[in-house]
mmCIF file of C-alpha atoms and ligand atoms in Angstrom:
data_model
loop_
_atom_site.group_PDB
_atom_site.id
_atom_site.type_symbol
_atom_site.label_atom_id
_atom_site.label_comp_id
_atom_site.label_asym_id
_atom_site.label_seq_id
_atom_site.Cartn_x
_atom_site.Cartn_y
_atom_site.Cartn_z
ATOM 1 C CA PRO M 24 -38.881 -42.156 5.009
ATOM 2 C CA SER M 25 -41.005 -39.568 6.779
ATOM 3 C CA TYR M 26 -43.765 -39.933 4.195
ATOM 4 C CA ILE M 27 -45.021 -42.804 2.062
ATOM 5 C CA ILE M 28 -47.415 -42.048 -0.790
ATOM 6 C CA ILE M 29 -49.433 -44.890 -2.319
ATOM 7 C CA GLY M 30 -50.484 -44.142 -5.907
ATOM 8 C CA ALA M 31 -48.573 -42.144 -8.492
ATOM 9 C CA GLY M 32 -51.243 -40.750 -10.749
ATOM 10 C CA ILE M 33 -51.298 -36.989 -11.147
ATOM 11 C CA LEU M 34 -52.328 -36.475 -7.520
ATOM 12 C CA GLY M 35 -49.710 -38.668 -5.852
ATOM 13 C CA ALA M 36 -46.968 -37.482 -8.232
ATOM 14 C CA SER M 37 -47.740 -33.841 -7.472
ATOM 15 C CA THR M 38 -47.875 -34.469 -3.724
ATOM 16 C CA ALA M 39 -44.520 -36.271 -3.838
ATOM 17 C CA TYR M 40 -42.958 -33.516 -5.939
ATOM 18 C CA HIS M 41 -44.073 -30.746 -3.601
ATOM 19 C CA LEU M 42 -43.027 -32.618 -0.465
ATOM 20 C CA THR M 43 -39.538 -33.359 -1.784
ATOM 21 C CA ASN M 44 -39.208 -29.749 -2.931
ATOM 22 C CA GLU M 45 -39.615 -28.828 0.733
ATOM 23 C CA GLY M 46 -36.727 -31.145 1.600
ATOM 24 C CA GLU M 47 -38.929 -33.957 2.927
ATOM 25 C CA ASP M 48 -37.947 -37.609 2.789
ATOM 26 C CA VAL M 49 -40.565 -39.360 0.607
ATOM 27 C CA LEU M 50 -41.215 -42.827 -0.822
ATOM 28 C CA LEU M 51 -43.734 -42.937 -3.687
ATOM 29 C CA ILE M 52 -45.205 -46.342 -4.599
ATOM 30 C CA ASP M 53 -47.250 -47.256 -7.657
ATOM 31 C CA ARG M 54 -48.668 -50.475 -9.065
ATOM 32 C CA ASN M 55 -49.377 -49.140 -12.545
ATOM 33 C CA ASP M 56 -52.918 -50.514 -12.683
ATOM 34 C CA PRO M 57 -54.440 -50.772 -16.167
ATOM 35 C CA GLY M 58 -56.947 -47.935 -16.359
ATOM 36 C CA GLN M 59 -54.945 -45.394 -14.359
ATOM 37 C CA ALA M 60 -56.990 -42.242 -14.960
ATOM 38 C CA THR M 61 -53.954 -40.030 -15.464
ATOM 39 C CA ASN M 62 -52.637 -42.263 -18.248
ATOM 40 C CA ALA M 63 -55.891 -42.330 -20.223
ATOM 41 C CA ALA M 64 -57.001 -38.740 -19.651
ATOM 42 C CA ALA M 65 -57.715 -36.335 -22.478
ATOM 43 C CA GLY M 66 -55.945 -33.348 -20.973
ATOM 44 C CA ILE M 67 -58.245 -30.364 -21.221
ATOM 45 C CA ILE M 68 -57.474 -27.514 -18.850
ATOM 46 C CA CYS M 69 -60.418 -25.170 -19.334
ATOM 47 C CA PRO M 70 -62.715 -25.081 -16.304
ATOM 48 C CA TRP M 71 -64.237 -21.661 -16.920
ATOM 49 C CA LEU M 72 -67.037 -22.608 -19.328
ATOM 50 C CA THR M 73 -68.589 -25.208 -17.078
ATOM 51 C CA ASN M 74 -72.296 -25.372 -16.337
ATOM 52 C CA ARG M 75 -71.645 -26.964 -12.950
ATOM 53 C CA TYR M 76 -72.380 -24.591 -10.084
ATOM 54 C CA ASN M 77 -70.830 -26.338 -7.085
ATOM 55 C CA LYS M 78 -68.680 -23.639 -5.470
ATOM 56 C CA ALA M 79 -66.201 -25.878 -3.645
ATOM 57 C CA TRP M 80 -65.606 -27.879 -6.819
ATOM 58 C CA TYR M 81 -65.252 -24.788 -8.994
ATOM 59 C CA LYS M 82 -62.744 -23.206 -6.608
ATOM 60 C CA LEU M 83 -60.475 -26.234 -7.008
ATOM 61 C CA VAL M 84 -60.568 -26.425 -10.790
ATOM 62 C CA GLU M 85 -60.184 -22.669 -11.115
ATOM 63 C CA ALA M 86 -57.190 -22.604 -8.771
ATOM 64 C CA GLY M 87 -55.855 -25.693 -10.541
ATOM 65 C CA ALA M 88 -55.893 -24.050 -13.972
ATOM 66 C CA LYS M 89 -54.316 -20.923 -12.519
ATOM 67 C CA TYR M 90 -51.506 -22.914 -10.898
ATOM 68 C CA TYR M 91 -50.401 -24.650 -14.128
ATOM 69 C CA PRO M 92 -48.236 -21.922 -15.708
ATOM 70 C CA LYS M 93 -46.395 -21.439 -12.421
ATOM 71 C CA LEU M 94 -45.755 -25.152 -11.915
ATOM 72 C CA VAL M 95 -44.668 -25.677 -15.524
ATOM 73 C CA ALA M 96 -42.262 -22.713 -15.284
ATOM 74 C CA GLN M 97 -40.806 -24.151 -12.077
ATOM 75 C CA LEU M 98 -40.328 -27.582 -13.667
ATOM 76 C CA LYS M 99 -38.693 -26.003 -16.721
ATOM 77 C CA ALA M 100 -36.378 -23.936 -14.537
ATOM 78 C CA ASN M 101 -35.273 -27.229 -12.981
ATOM 79 C CA GLY M 102 -34.515 -28.757 -16.366
ATOM 80 C CA GLU M 103 -37.801 -30.613 -16.966
ATOM 81 C CA SER M 104 -38.572 -29.424 -20.491
ATOM 82 C CA THR M 105 -41.160 -32.119 -21.331
ATOM 83 C CA THR M 106 -44.158 -31.250 -19.193
ATOM 84 C CA GLY M 107 -46.819 -32.013 -21.823
ATOM 85 C CA TYR M 108 -48.476 -28.625 -21.217
ATOM 86 C CA HIS M 109 -49.372 -26.242 -24.074
ATOM 87 C CA GLN M 110 -51.656 -23.247 -24.060
ATOM 88 C CA VAL M 111 -53.470 -23.777 -27.367
ATOM 89 C CA GLY M 112 -56.849 -22.200 -26.498
ATOM 90 C CA ALA M 113 -60.303 -23.764 -26.651
ATOM 91 C CA ILE M 114 -63.420 -23.225 -28.719
ATOM 92 C CA ASN M 115 -66.855 -23.896 -27.296
ATOM 93 C CA VAL M 116 -68.938 -24.391 -30.441
ATOM 94 C CA PHE M 117 -72.674 -23.730 -30.901
ATOM 95 C CA ASP M 118 -75.036 -23.973 -33.843
ATOM 96 C CA THR M 119 -77.315 -21.033 -32.938
ATOM 97 C CA ASP M 120 -76.594 -17.365 -32.225
ATOM 98 C CA GLU M 121 -78.790 -17.528 -29.169
ATOM 99 C CA LYS M 122 -76.735 -20.276 -27.499
ATOM 100 C CA LEU M 123 -73.556 -18.488 -28.512
ATOM 101 C CA ASP M 124 -74.774 -15.216 -26.968
ATOM 102 C CA ARG M 125 -75.594 -16.950 -23.716
ATOM 103 C CA LYS M 126 -72.176 -18.603 -23.443
ATOM 104 C CA MET M 127 -70.359 -15.388 -24.398
ATOM 105 C CA GLU M 128 -72.142 -13.644 -21.550
ATOM 106 C CA VAL M 129 -71.094 -16.315 -19.026
ATOM 107 C CA ALA M 130 -67.515 -16.331 -20.324
ATOM 108 C CA LEU M 131 -67.135 -12.540 -20.210
ATOM 109 C CA LYS M 132 -68.556 -12.389 -16.706
ATOM 110 C CA ARG M 133 -66.069 -14.994 -15.466
ATOM 111 C CA GLN M 134 -63.206 -13.384 -17.361
ATOM 112 C CA ALA M 135 -63.659 -10.166 -15.363
ATOM 113 C CA SER M 136 -62.320 -11.901 -12.263
ATOM 114 C CA THR M 137 -60.195 -14.543 -14.005
ATOM 115 C CA PRO M 138 -57.355 -13.020 -16.032
ATOM 116 C CA GLU M 139 -55.846 -16.459 -16.671
ATOM 117 C CA MET M 140 -58.709 -17.123 -19.096
ATOM 118 C CA GLY M 141 -56.900 -14.806 -21.484
ATOM 119 C CA GLU M 142 -58.851 -13.302 -24.370
ATOM 120 C CA VAL M 143 -62.507 -14.207 -24.822
ATOM 121 C CA THR M 144 -63.528 -13.854 -28.470
ATOM 122 C CA ARG M 145 -66.653 -14.633 -30.433
ATOM 123 C CA LEU M 146 -65.837 -16.430 -33.680
ATOM 124 C CA SER M 147 -67.882 -16.629 -36.888
ATOM 125 C CA LYS M 148 -68.547 -19.932 -38.634
ATOM 126 C CA VAL M 149 -65.707 -19.301 -41.060
ATOM 127 C CA GLU M 150 -63.248 -18.368 -38.304
ATOM 128 C CA THR M 151 -64.255 -21.424 -36.270
ATOM 129 C CA LYS M 152 -63.738 -23.863 -39.134
ATOM 130 C CA LYS M 153 -60.413 -22.277 -39.972
ATOM 131 C CA LEU M 154 -59.133 -23.076 -36.486
ATOM 132 C CA PHE M 155 -60.352 -26.697 -36.588
ATOM 133 C CA PRO M 156 -60.881 -27.700 -40.242
ATOM 134 C CA PRO M 157 -62.640 -31.097 -39.719
ATOM 135 C CA LEU M 158 -65.619 -29.316 -38.071
ATOM 136 C CA LYS M 159 -68.980 -29.117 -39.801
ATOM 137 C CA ASP M 160 -69.511 -25.584 -41.150
ATOM 138 C CA VAL M 161 -72.514 -24.757 -38.968
ATOM 139 C CA TYR M 162 -70.717 -23.714 -35.798
ATOM 140 C CA GLY M 163 -69.767 -20.366 -34.359
ATOM 141 C CA ALA M 164 -67.667 -20.399 -31.202
ATOM 142 C CA VAL M 165 -66.562 -18.760 -27.989
ATOM 143 C CA HIS M 166 -62.765 -18.797 -28.063
ATOM 144 C CA ILE M 167 -60.796 -18.823 -24.790
ATOM 145 C CA SER M 168 -57.106 -18.162 -25.394
ATOM 146 C CA GLY M 169 -55.915 -19.221 -21.920
ATOM 147 C CA ALA M 170 -57.186 -22.807 -22.221
ATOM 148 C CA ALA M 171 -54.517 -25.477 -22.383
ATOM 149 C CA ARG M 172 -53.959 -29.128 -23.104
ATOM 150 C CA VAL M 173 -51.763 -31.347 -21.028
ATOM 151 C CA ASN M 174 -50.457 -34.840 -21.608
ATOM 152 C CA GLY M 175 -51.204 -36.352 -18.190
ATOM 153 C CA ALA M 176 -48.586 -39.096 -18.415
ATOM 154 C CA GLU M 177 -45.870 -36.625 -19.444
ATOM 155 C CA LEU M 178 -46.681 -34.226 -16.636
ATOM 156 C CA ARG M 179 -46.859 -37.070 -14.094
ATOM 157 C CA ASP M 180 -43.437 -38.284 -15.241
ATOM 158 C CA ALA M 181 -41.969 -34.763 -15.140
ATOM 159 C CA LEU M 182 -43.181 -34.388 -11.547
ATOM 160 C CA ILE M 183 -41.672 -37.732 -10.559
ATOM 161 C CA ARG M 184 -38.355 -36.903 -12.278
ATOM 162 C CA GLY M 185 -38.371 -33.473 -10.624
ATOM 163 C CA GLY M 186 -38.971 -35.144 -7.275
ATOM 164 C CA LYS M 187 -36.225 -37.721 -7.853
ATOM 165 C CA ALA M 188 -33.761 -34.907 -8.557
ATOM 166 C CA LYS M 189 -34.465 -33.758 -4.984
ATOM 167 C CA GLY M 190 -34.209 -37.212 -3.430
ATOM 168 C CA LEU M 191 -37.651 -38.748 -3.993
ATOM 169 C CA GLU M 192 -37.587 -42.559 -3.888
ATOM 170 C CA PHE M 193 -39.908 -44.363 -6.303
ATOM 171 C CA LEU M 194 -40.945 -47.981 -5.988
ATOM 172 C CA ASN M 195 -42.985 -50.000 -8.455
ATOM 173 C CA GLY M 196 -45.140 -52.439 -6.521
ATOM 174 C CA ASP M 197 -48.342 -53.337 -4.708
ATOM 175 C CA ALA M 198 -48.531 -51.584 -1.330
ATOM 176 C CA SER M 199 -50.606 -52.681 1.643
ATOM 177 C CA LEU M 200 -51.026 -50.788 4.906
ATOM 178 C CA GLU M 201 -49.366 -51.697 8.181
ATOM 179 C CA VAL M 202 -51.466 -50.789 11.180
ATOM 180 C CA ASP M 203 -50.737 -51.000 14.896
ATOM 181 C CA ASP M 204 -53.984 -50.441 16.819
ATOM 182 C CA SER M 205 -55.296 -47.278 15.231
ATOM 183 C CA LYS M 206 -51.886 -46.015 14.147
ATOM 184 C CA VAL M 207 -50.624 -46.523 10.609
ATOM 185 C CA THR M 208 -46.944 -47.350 10.866
ATOM 186 C CA GLY M 209 -45.967 -47.929 7.249
ATOM 187 C CA VAL M 210 -46.574 -50.218 4.300
ATOM 188 C CA THR M 211 -45.621 -53.644 2.984
ATOM 189 C CA VAL M 212 -44.483 -54.143 -0.615
ATOM 190 C CA SER M 213 -43.518 -57.634 -1.845
ATOM 191 C CA GLY M 214 -43.085 -58.878 1.710
ATOM 192 C CA ARG M 215 -40.805 -56.010 2.698
ATOM 193 C CA SER M 216 -41.816 -53.517 5.315
ATOM 194 C CA TYR M 217 -41.285 -49.757 4.984
ATOM 195 C CA ARG M 218 -41.959 -47.590 7.999
ATOM 196 C CA ALA M 219 -43.080 -43.980 7.878
ATOM 197 C CA GLU M 220 -44.554 -41.347 10.151
ATOM 198 C CA LYS M 221 -47.305 -40.548 7.694
ATOM 199 C CA VAL M 222 -48.887 -42.581 4.911
ATOM 200 C CA ILE M 223 -50.840 -40.815 2.176
ATOM 201 C CA VAL M 224 -53.268 -42.732 -0.028
ATOM 202 C CA THR M 225 -53.738 -41.259 -3.509
ATOM 203 C CA GLY M 226 -54.676 -44.516 -5.166
ATOM 204 C CA GLY M 227 -57.612 -43.322 -7.297
ATOM 205 C CA VAL M 228 -60.413 -45.881 -7.688
ATOM 206 C CA TRP M 229 -58.234 -48.644 -6.205
ATOM 207 C CA SER M 230 -58.121 -46.890 -2.823
ATOM 208 C CA ARG M 231 -61.327 -48.658 -1.897
ATOM 209 C CA GLN M 232 -59.683 -52.113 -1.696
ATOM 210 C CA LEU M 233 -56.618 -50.745 0.037
ATOM 211 C CA LEU M 234 -58.623 -49.063 2.806
ATOM 212 C CA GLU M 235 -61.007 -52.020 3.050
ATOM 213 C CA SER M 236 -58.058 -54.158 4.142
ATOM 214 C CA VAL M 237 -57.879 -52.179 7.399
ATOM 215 C CA GLY M 238 -61.635 -52.280 7.907
ATOM 216 C CA LEU M 239 -62.569 -48.937 6.359
ATOM 217 C CA ASN M 240 -65.515 -48.516 4.005
ATOM 218 C CA PHE M 241 -64.234 -45.942 1.527
ATOM 219 C CA LEU M 242 -66.890 -44.776 -0.890
ATOM 220 C CA VAL M 243 -64.913 -44.065 -4.067
ATOM 221 C CA LYS M 244 -66.619 -45.284 -7.249
ATOM 222 C CA PRO M 245 -65.089 -45.792 -10.674
ATOM 223 C CA GLN M 246 -66.633 -44.213 -13.723
ATOM 224 C CA LYS M 247 -65.262 -45.952 -16.790
ATOM 225 C CA ALA M 248 -64.162 -43.833 -19.736
ATOM 226 C CA GLN M 249 -63.228 -45.000 -23.210
ATOM 227 C CA ILE M 250 -61.394 -42.469 -25.355
ATOM 228 C CA VAL M 251 -60.343 -42.750 -29.003
ATOM 229 C CA HIS M 252 -56.994 -41.781 -30.512
ATOM 230 C CA LEU M 253 -56.863 -40.840 -34.202
ATOM 231 C CA GLN M 254 -54.197 -39.686 -36.602
ATOM 232 C CA MET M 255 -54.566 -37.157 -39.437
ATOM 233 C CA PRO M 256 -51.889 -37.922 -42.037
ATOM 234 C CA ASP M 257 -49.746 -35.006 -43.266
ATOM 235 C CA THR M 258 -51.518 -32.484 -41.054
ATOM 236 C CA ASP M 259 -49.932 -30.162 -38.519
ATOM 237 C CA THR M 260 -52.418 -30.351 -35.685
ATOM 238 C CA SER M 261 -49.988 -29.148 -33.025
ATOM 239 C CA LYS M 262 -51.625 -25.754 -32.561
ATOM 240 C CA TRP M 263 -55.282 -26.561 -33.103
ATOM 241 C CA PRO M 264 -57.523 -25.500 -30.214
ATOM 242 C CA ILE M 265 -59.468 -27.856 -27.997
ATOM 243 C CA VAL M 266 -63.048 -28.294 -29.226
ATOM 244 C CA LEU M 267 -65.863 -28.362 -26.696
ATOM 245 C CA PRO M 268 -69.079 -29.294 -28.510
ATOM 246 C CA PRO M 269 -72.514 -28.741 -26.987
ATOM 247 C CA TYR M 270 -72.821 -32.170 -25.356
ATOM 248 C CA GLN M 271 -70.446 -34.223 -23.211
ATOM 249 C CA GLN M 272 -67.886 -34.838 -25.922
ATOM 250 C CA TYR M 273 -64.664 -33.149 -26.821
ATOM 251 C CA MET M 274 -61.726 -33.284 -29.202
ATOM 252 C CA LEU M 275 -58.216 -32.124 -28.837
ATOM 253 C CA THR M 276 -55.057 -32.466 -30.840
ATOM 254 C CA PHE M 277 -51.462 -33.117 -29.993
ATOM 255 C CA GLY M 278 -48.454 -32.848 -32.310
ATOM 256 C CA ASN M 279 -47.879 -35.074 -35.371
ATOM 257 C CA GLY M 280 -51.508 -35.179 -36.493
ATOM 258 C CA LYS M 281 -52.731 -36.843 -33.301
ATOM 259 C CA ILE M 282 -56.361 -36.232 -32.345
ATOM 260 C CA VAL M 283 -58.077 -37.467 -29.202
ATOM 261 C CA VAL M 284 -61.881 -37.711 -29.047
ATOM 262 C CA GLY M 285 -64.033 -38.828 -26.188
ATOM 263 C CA ALA M 286 -65.077 -39.893 -23.838
ATOM 264 C CA THR M 287 -67.726 -42.291 -22.545
ATOM 265 C CA GLN M 288 -69.149 -41.995 -19.033
ATOM 266 C CA GLU M 289 -69.983 -45.502 -17.877
ATOM 267 C CA ASP M 290 -71.215 -45.945 -14.330
ATOM 268 C CA ASP M 291 -71.817 -49.287 -12.638
ATOM 269 C CA VAL M 292 -69.496 -51.390 -14.797
ATOM 270 C CA GLY M 293 -66.875 -51.669 -12.069
ATOM 271 C CA LEU M 294 -63.247 -52.077 -13.107
ATOM 272 C CA ASP M 295 -64.020 -53.770 -16.422
ATOM 273 C CA ASN M 296 -61.298 -52.311 -18.638
ATOM 274 C CA ARG M 297 -62.353 -53.773 -21.966
ATOM 275 C CA ILE M 298 -62.809 -51.670 -25.077
ATOM 276 C CA THR M 299 -66.426 -52.236 -26.142
ATOM 277 C CA MET M 300 -68.223 -51.843 -29.466
ATOM 278 C CA SER M 301 -70.896 -49.629 -27.975
ATOM 279 C CA GLY M 302 -68.303 -47.386 -26.326
ATOM 280 C CA VAL M 303 -66.314 -46.837 -29.499
ATOM 281 C CA PHE M 304 -69.487 -46.511 -31.577
ATOM 282 C CA GLU M 305 -70.867 -43.792 -29.291
ATOM 283 C CA ILE M 306 -67.637 -41.802 -29.577
ATOM 284 C CA PHE M 307 -67.390 -42.169 -33.367
ATOM 285 C CA GLU M 308 -71.038 -41.290 -33.913
ATOM 286 C CA LYS M 309 -70.935 -38.114 -31.832
ATOM 287 C CA ALA M 310 -67.534 -37.016 -33.153
ATOM 288 C CA LEU M 311 -68.511 -37.442 -36.806
ATOM 289 C CA LYS M 312 -71.694 -35.464 -36.272
ATOM 290 C CA VAL M 313 -69.671 -32.466 -35.109
ATOM 291 C CA ALA M 314 -66.547 -33.006 -37.194
ATOM 292 C CA PRO M 315 -67.289 -34.999 -40.373
ATOM 293 C CA GLY M 316 -63.794 -34.158 -41.599
ATOM 294 C CA LEU M 317 -62.452 -36.728 -39.152
ATOM 295 C CA ALA M 318 -63.914 -39.548 -41.268
ATOM 296 C CA SER M 319 -60.658 -39.983 -43.177
ATOM 297 C CA ALA M 320 -58.461 -39.958 -40.063
ATOM 298 C CA THR M 321 -56.630 -43.158 -39.154
ATOM 299 C CA TYR M 322 -58.085 -45.015 -36.195
ATOM 300 C CA VAL M 323 -55.134 -45.690 -33.884
ATOM 301 C CA ASP M 324 -56.303 -46.857 -30.500
ATOM 302 C CA THR M 325 -58.892 -46.676 -27.741
ATOM 303 C CA LYS M 326 -57.747 -46.114 -24.180
ATOM 304 C CA VAL M 327 -59.690 -46.933 -21.031
ATOM 305 C CA GLY M 328 -59.463 -45.092 -17.736
ATOM 306 C CA PHE M 329 -61.398 -44.955 -14.466
ATOM 307 C CA ARG M 330 -62.430 -41.566 -13.123
ATOM 308 C CA PRO M 331 -62.466 -41.674 -9.320
ATOM 309 C CA PHE M 332 -65.687 -40.220 -7.907
ATOM 310 C CA THR M 333 -66.450 -39.712 -4.209
ATOM 311 C CA PRO M 334 -69.972 -38.888 -2.885
ATOM 312 C CA GLY M 335 -71.448 -35.662 -4.258
ATOM 313 C CA HIS M 336 -68.847 -35.748 -7.031
ATOM 314 C CA LEU M 337 -66.676 -33.571 -4.818
ATOM 315 C CA PRO M 338 -62.982 -34.221 -4.094
ATOM 316 C CA ILE M 339 -61.954 -35.040 -0.535
ATOM 317 C CA ILE M 340 -58.690 -34.387 1.267
ATOM 318 C CA GLY M 341 -57.539 -34.854 4.854
ATOM 319 C CA GLN M 342 -56.721 -37.217 7.669
ATOM 320 C CA VAL M 343 -58.661 -40.468 7.917
ATOM 321 C CA PRO M 344 -60.896 -40.321 10.992
ATOM 322 C CA GLY M 345 -59.849 -42.770 13.698
ATOM 323 C CA TYR M 346 -56.433 -43.506 12.189
ATOM 324 C CA ASP M 347 -53.278 -41.749 13.256
ATOM 325 C CA GLY M 348 -50.830 -41.010 10.476
ATOM 326 C CA LEU M 349 -53.180 -41.911 7.615
ATOM 327 C CA TYR M 350 -54.151 -39.317 5.017
ATOM 328 C CA VAL M 351 -56.238 -39.587 1.891
ATOM 329 C CA ALA M 352 -57.110 -37.456 -1.125
ATOM 330 C CA ASN M 353 -59.420 -38.631 -3.867
ATOM 331 C CA GLY M 354 -62.507 -37.954 -5.950
ATOM 332 C CA LEU M 355 -60.889 -35.916 -8.697
ATOM 333 C CA GLY M 356 -63.496 -37.308 -11.072
ATOM 334 C CA ALA M 357 -63.591 -35.883 -14.589
ATOM 335 C CA SER M 358 -61.462 -32.828 -13.845
ATOM 336 C CA GLY M 359 -58.450 -34.249 -12.048
ATOM 337 C CA LEU M 360 -55.826 -33.214 -14.542
ATOM 338 C CA THR M 361 -57.018 -29.661 -13.942
ATOM 339 C CA SER M 362 -57.194 -29.764 -10.142
ATOM 340 C CA GLY M 363 -54.663 -32.537 -9.394
ATOM 341 C CA PRO M 364 -51.340 -30.656 -9.495
ATOM 342 C CA TYR M 365 -52.750 -27.891 -7.296
ATOM 343 C CA LEU M 366 -54.495 -30.265 -4.884
ATOM 344 C CA GLY M 367 -51.227 -32.215 -4.572
ATOM 345 C CA LYS M 368 -49.452 -29.031 -3.545
ATOM 346 C CA GLU M 369 -52.145 -28.303 -0.958
ATOM 347 C CA LEU M 370 -52.022 -31.883 0.333
ATOM 348 C CA ALA M 371 -48.247 -31.654 0.727
ATOM 349 C CA ARG M 372 -48.643 -28.475 2.780
ATOM 350 C CA PHE M 373 -51.435 -30.023 4.844
ATOM 351 C CA VAL M 374 -49.453 -33.114 5.869
ATOM 352 C CA MET M 375 -46.470 -30.893 6.761
ATOM 353 C CA ASN M 376 -48.821 -28.877 9.029
ATOM 354 C CA GLN M 377 -48.288 -25.762 6.904
ATOM 355 C CA SER M 378 -51.099 -23.332 6.105
ATOM 356 C CA VAL M 379 -53.253 -24.218 3.081
ATOM 357 C CA SER M 380 -55.230 -21.964 0.748
ATOM 358 C CA ILE M 381 -58.237 -24.243 0.392
ATOM 359 C CA ASN M 382 -60.881 -24.674 3.055
ATOM 360 C CA ILE M 383 -60.283 -28.295 4.069
ATOM 361 C CA LYS M 384 -63.775 -28.505 5.592
ATOM 362 C CA ASP M 385 -65.257 -28.099 2.106
ATOM 363 C CA TYR M 386 -63.605 -31.384 1.112
ATOM 364 C CA ASP M 387 -64.238 -33.330 4.310
ATOM 365 C CA VAL M 388 -62.931 -36.913 4.127
ATOM 366 C CA ALA M 389 -65.682 -38.005 6.535
ATOM 367 C CA ASN M 390 -68.125 -37.702 3.608
ATOM 368 C CA ALA M 391 -66.305 -40.486 1.807
ATOM 369 C CA PHE M 392 -66.437 -43.089 4.579
ATOM 370 C CA GLY M 393 -69.500 -45.254 5.135
HETATM 371 P P1 FAD I 417 -55.015 -42.280 -10.971
HETATM 372 O O1 FAD I 417 -54.429 -41.485 -12.082
HETATM 373 O O2 FAD I 417 -56.017 -43.330 -11.352
HETATM 374 O O3 FAD I 417 -53.818 -42.939 -10.184
HETATM 375 C C1 FAD I 417 -53.987 -43.838 -9.135
HETATM 376 C C2 FAD I 417 -52.759 -44.740 -9.058
HETATM 377 O O4 FAD I 417 -52.707 -45.400 -7.780
HETATM 378 C C3 FAD I 417 -52.723 -45.843 -10.091
HETATM 379 O O5 FAD I 417 -51.528 -45.788 -10.852
HETATM 380 C C4 FAD I 417 -52.763 -47.144 -9.270
HETATM 381 O O6 FAD I 417 -52.024 -48.197 -9.858
HETATM 382 C C5 FAD I 417 -52.141 -46.675 -7.966
HETATM 383 N N1 FAD I 417 -52.486 -47.540 -6.825
HETATM 384 C C6 FAD I 417 -53.709 -47.730 -6.260
HETATM 385 N N2 FAD I 417 -53.635 -48.588 -5.219
HETATM 386 C C7 FAD I 417 -52.335 -48.964 -5.108
HETATM 387 C C8 FAD I 417 -51.632 -49.829 -4.234
HETATM 388 N N3 FAD I 417 -52.251 -50.503 -3.244
HETATM 389 N N4 FAD I 417 -50.286 -49.982 -4.399
HETATM 390 C C9 FAD I 417 -49.644 -49.320 -5.392
HETATM 391 N N5 FAD I 417 -50.277 -48.472 -6.240
HETATM 392 C C10 FAD I 417 -51.601 -48.301 -6.116
HETATM 393 N N6 FAD I 417 -59.304 -34.366 -16.175
HETATM 394 C C11 FAD I 417 -59.124 -33.105 -16.647
HETATM 395 O O7 FAD I 417 -58.879 -32.185 -15.876
HETATM 396 N N7 FAD I 417 -59.196 -32.836 -17.977
HETATM 397 C C12 FAD I 417 -59.465 -33.817 -18.892
HETATM 398 O O8 FAD I 417 -59.515 -33.560 -20.099
HETATM 399 C C13 FAD I 417 -59.676 -35.147 -18.429
HETATM 400 N N8 FAD I 417 -59.967 -36.138 -19.307
HETATM 401 C C14 FAD I 417 -60.114 -37.416 -18.844
HETATM 402 C C15 FAD I 417 -60.377 -38.423 -19.794
HETATM 403 C C16 FAD I 417 -60.454 -39.753 -19.370
HETATM 404 C C17 FAD I 417 -60.664 -40.817 -20.415
HETATM 405 C C18 FAD I 417 -60.312 -40.065 -17.991
HETATM 406 C C19 FAD I 417 -60.382 -41.479 -17.519
HETATM 407 C C20 FAD I 417 -60.126 -39.048 -17.063
HETATM 408 C C21 FAD I 417 -60.024 -37.713 -17.472
HETATM 409 N N9 FAD I 417 -59.788 -36.667 -16.568
HETATM 410 C C22 FAD I 417 -59.591 -35.385 -17.032
HETATM 411 C C23 FAD I 417 -59.782 -36.909 -15.116
HETATM 412 C C24 FAD I 417 -58.389 -37.200 -14.561
HETATM 413 O O9 FAD I 417 -57.696 -38.032 -15.439
HETATM 414 C C25 FAD I 417 -58.481 -37.865 -13.182
HETATM 415 O O10 FAD I 417 -59.342 -37.149 -12.335
HETATM 416 C C26 FAD I 417 -57.110 -37.936 -12.507
HETATM 417 O O11 FAD I 417 -56.152 -38.428 -13.406
HETATM 418 C C27 FAD I 417 -57.149 -38.803 -11.242
HETATM 419 O O12 FAD I 417 -55.831 -38.908 -10.749
HETATM 420 P P2 FAD I 417 -55.468 -39.775 -9.471
HETATM 421 O O13 FAD I 417 -54.006 -39.547 -9.254
HETATM 422 O O14 FAD I 417 -56.414 -39.493 -8.371
HETATM 423 O O15 FAD I 417 -55.734 -41.316 -9.893
#
């Protein structure tokens, strides 16, 4: 192939999809590591209420959310009806009028230049509880109609299927890099060699080991996340909005009474993918404080995923310094389902030497090598 992509989370899948859509010859390889971020992710696409003021980061998540409807329409037009994406809106809930006023102001200001946010509405306590009945009755909310949920695994699979329809080759296996001097010539999987002009590494937190094997010190760090799946019997939760409570916790529903609450943010535990008592306890405790009505829900499962963070918590994308033919994108952190499909499109354009809309210098790969 002309291109080999290592890692088929949301980023690699999107890159492969966009490259094959341009008629390129692509081999996508994935090892299906336990803890793949895309598999465990919650799926909130609502970047506009953030308190984080890093411009380069915000540009990516904003463009990412904007790109979704277009990508989903394109997939549907090509027969991919299961994309896992639904615009169900989000409510940012607050227990005082003062906090609500402040957030309304921020939201309205952003909405002026961001039509994809849809309607911004202030909701009373009664209106808020009506939209998400398990909530405690003390919250008013800022409602954003353009917010969406996405099932990361479903979208990833739709992108891979869409790519395959255009000739994408997919291989399940453990890839290592083949290097000749400072030129990357291809990869090895299960003792077999595959040659390519360009190799793209989108291996999430596992990219560190892969790049280490050719002597590179790649500074991606895993942040472990545990996330709880619940089930509300006999309840149609399919259209409930995403709930963004005041602290780092959230809840969102899928069809068939499924509710997802999370997630922990555990630094410095490496790639330990166990479900722990303290992790689940923290999630339950915070969720029940905000939504006591969840107490009677069925506990189904806890998933574990590793958010890939690069220095400064800023994504990186580009060619690896000192290595011909080697490209890397990483660091999608806690917002990669939002930015990933868009960044994959940009990465595909970049490796094809086409013009890109992002300023590559803002996401300089050199920052991620020690
Ligand atoms: P991954 O999805 O981790 O994929 C990397 C893949 O590369 C893996 O499958 C791995 O097996 C493969 N790989 C690595 N090395 C090799 C090799 N040598 N050979 C073969 N394969 C290899 N983002 C949002 O926008 N909204 C959310 O609501 C949200 N919620 C989240 C909740 C949780 C619990 C978690 C963990 C993350 C959440 N995120 C969210 C963030 C988002 O999931 C990630 O940023 C994103 O999925 C990262 O995608 P990725 O493709 O870079 O990595």
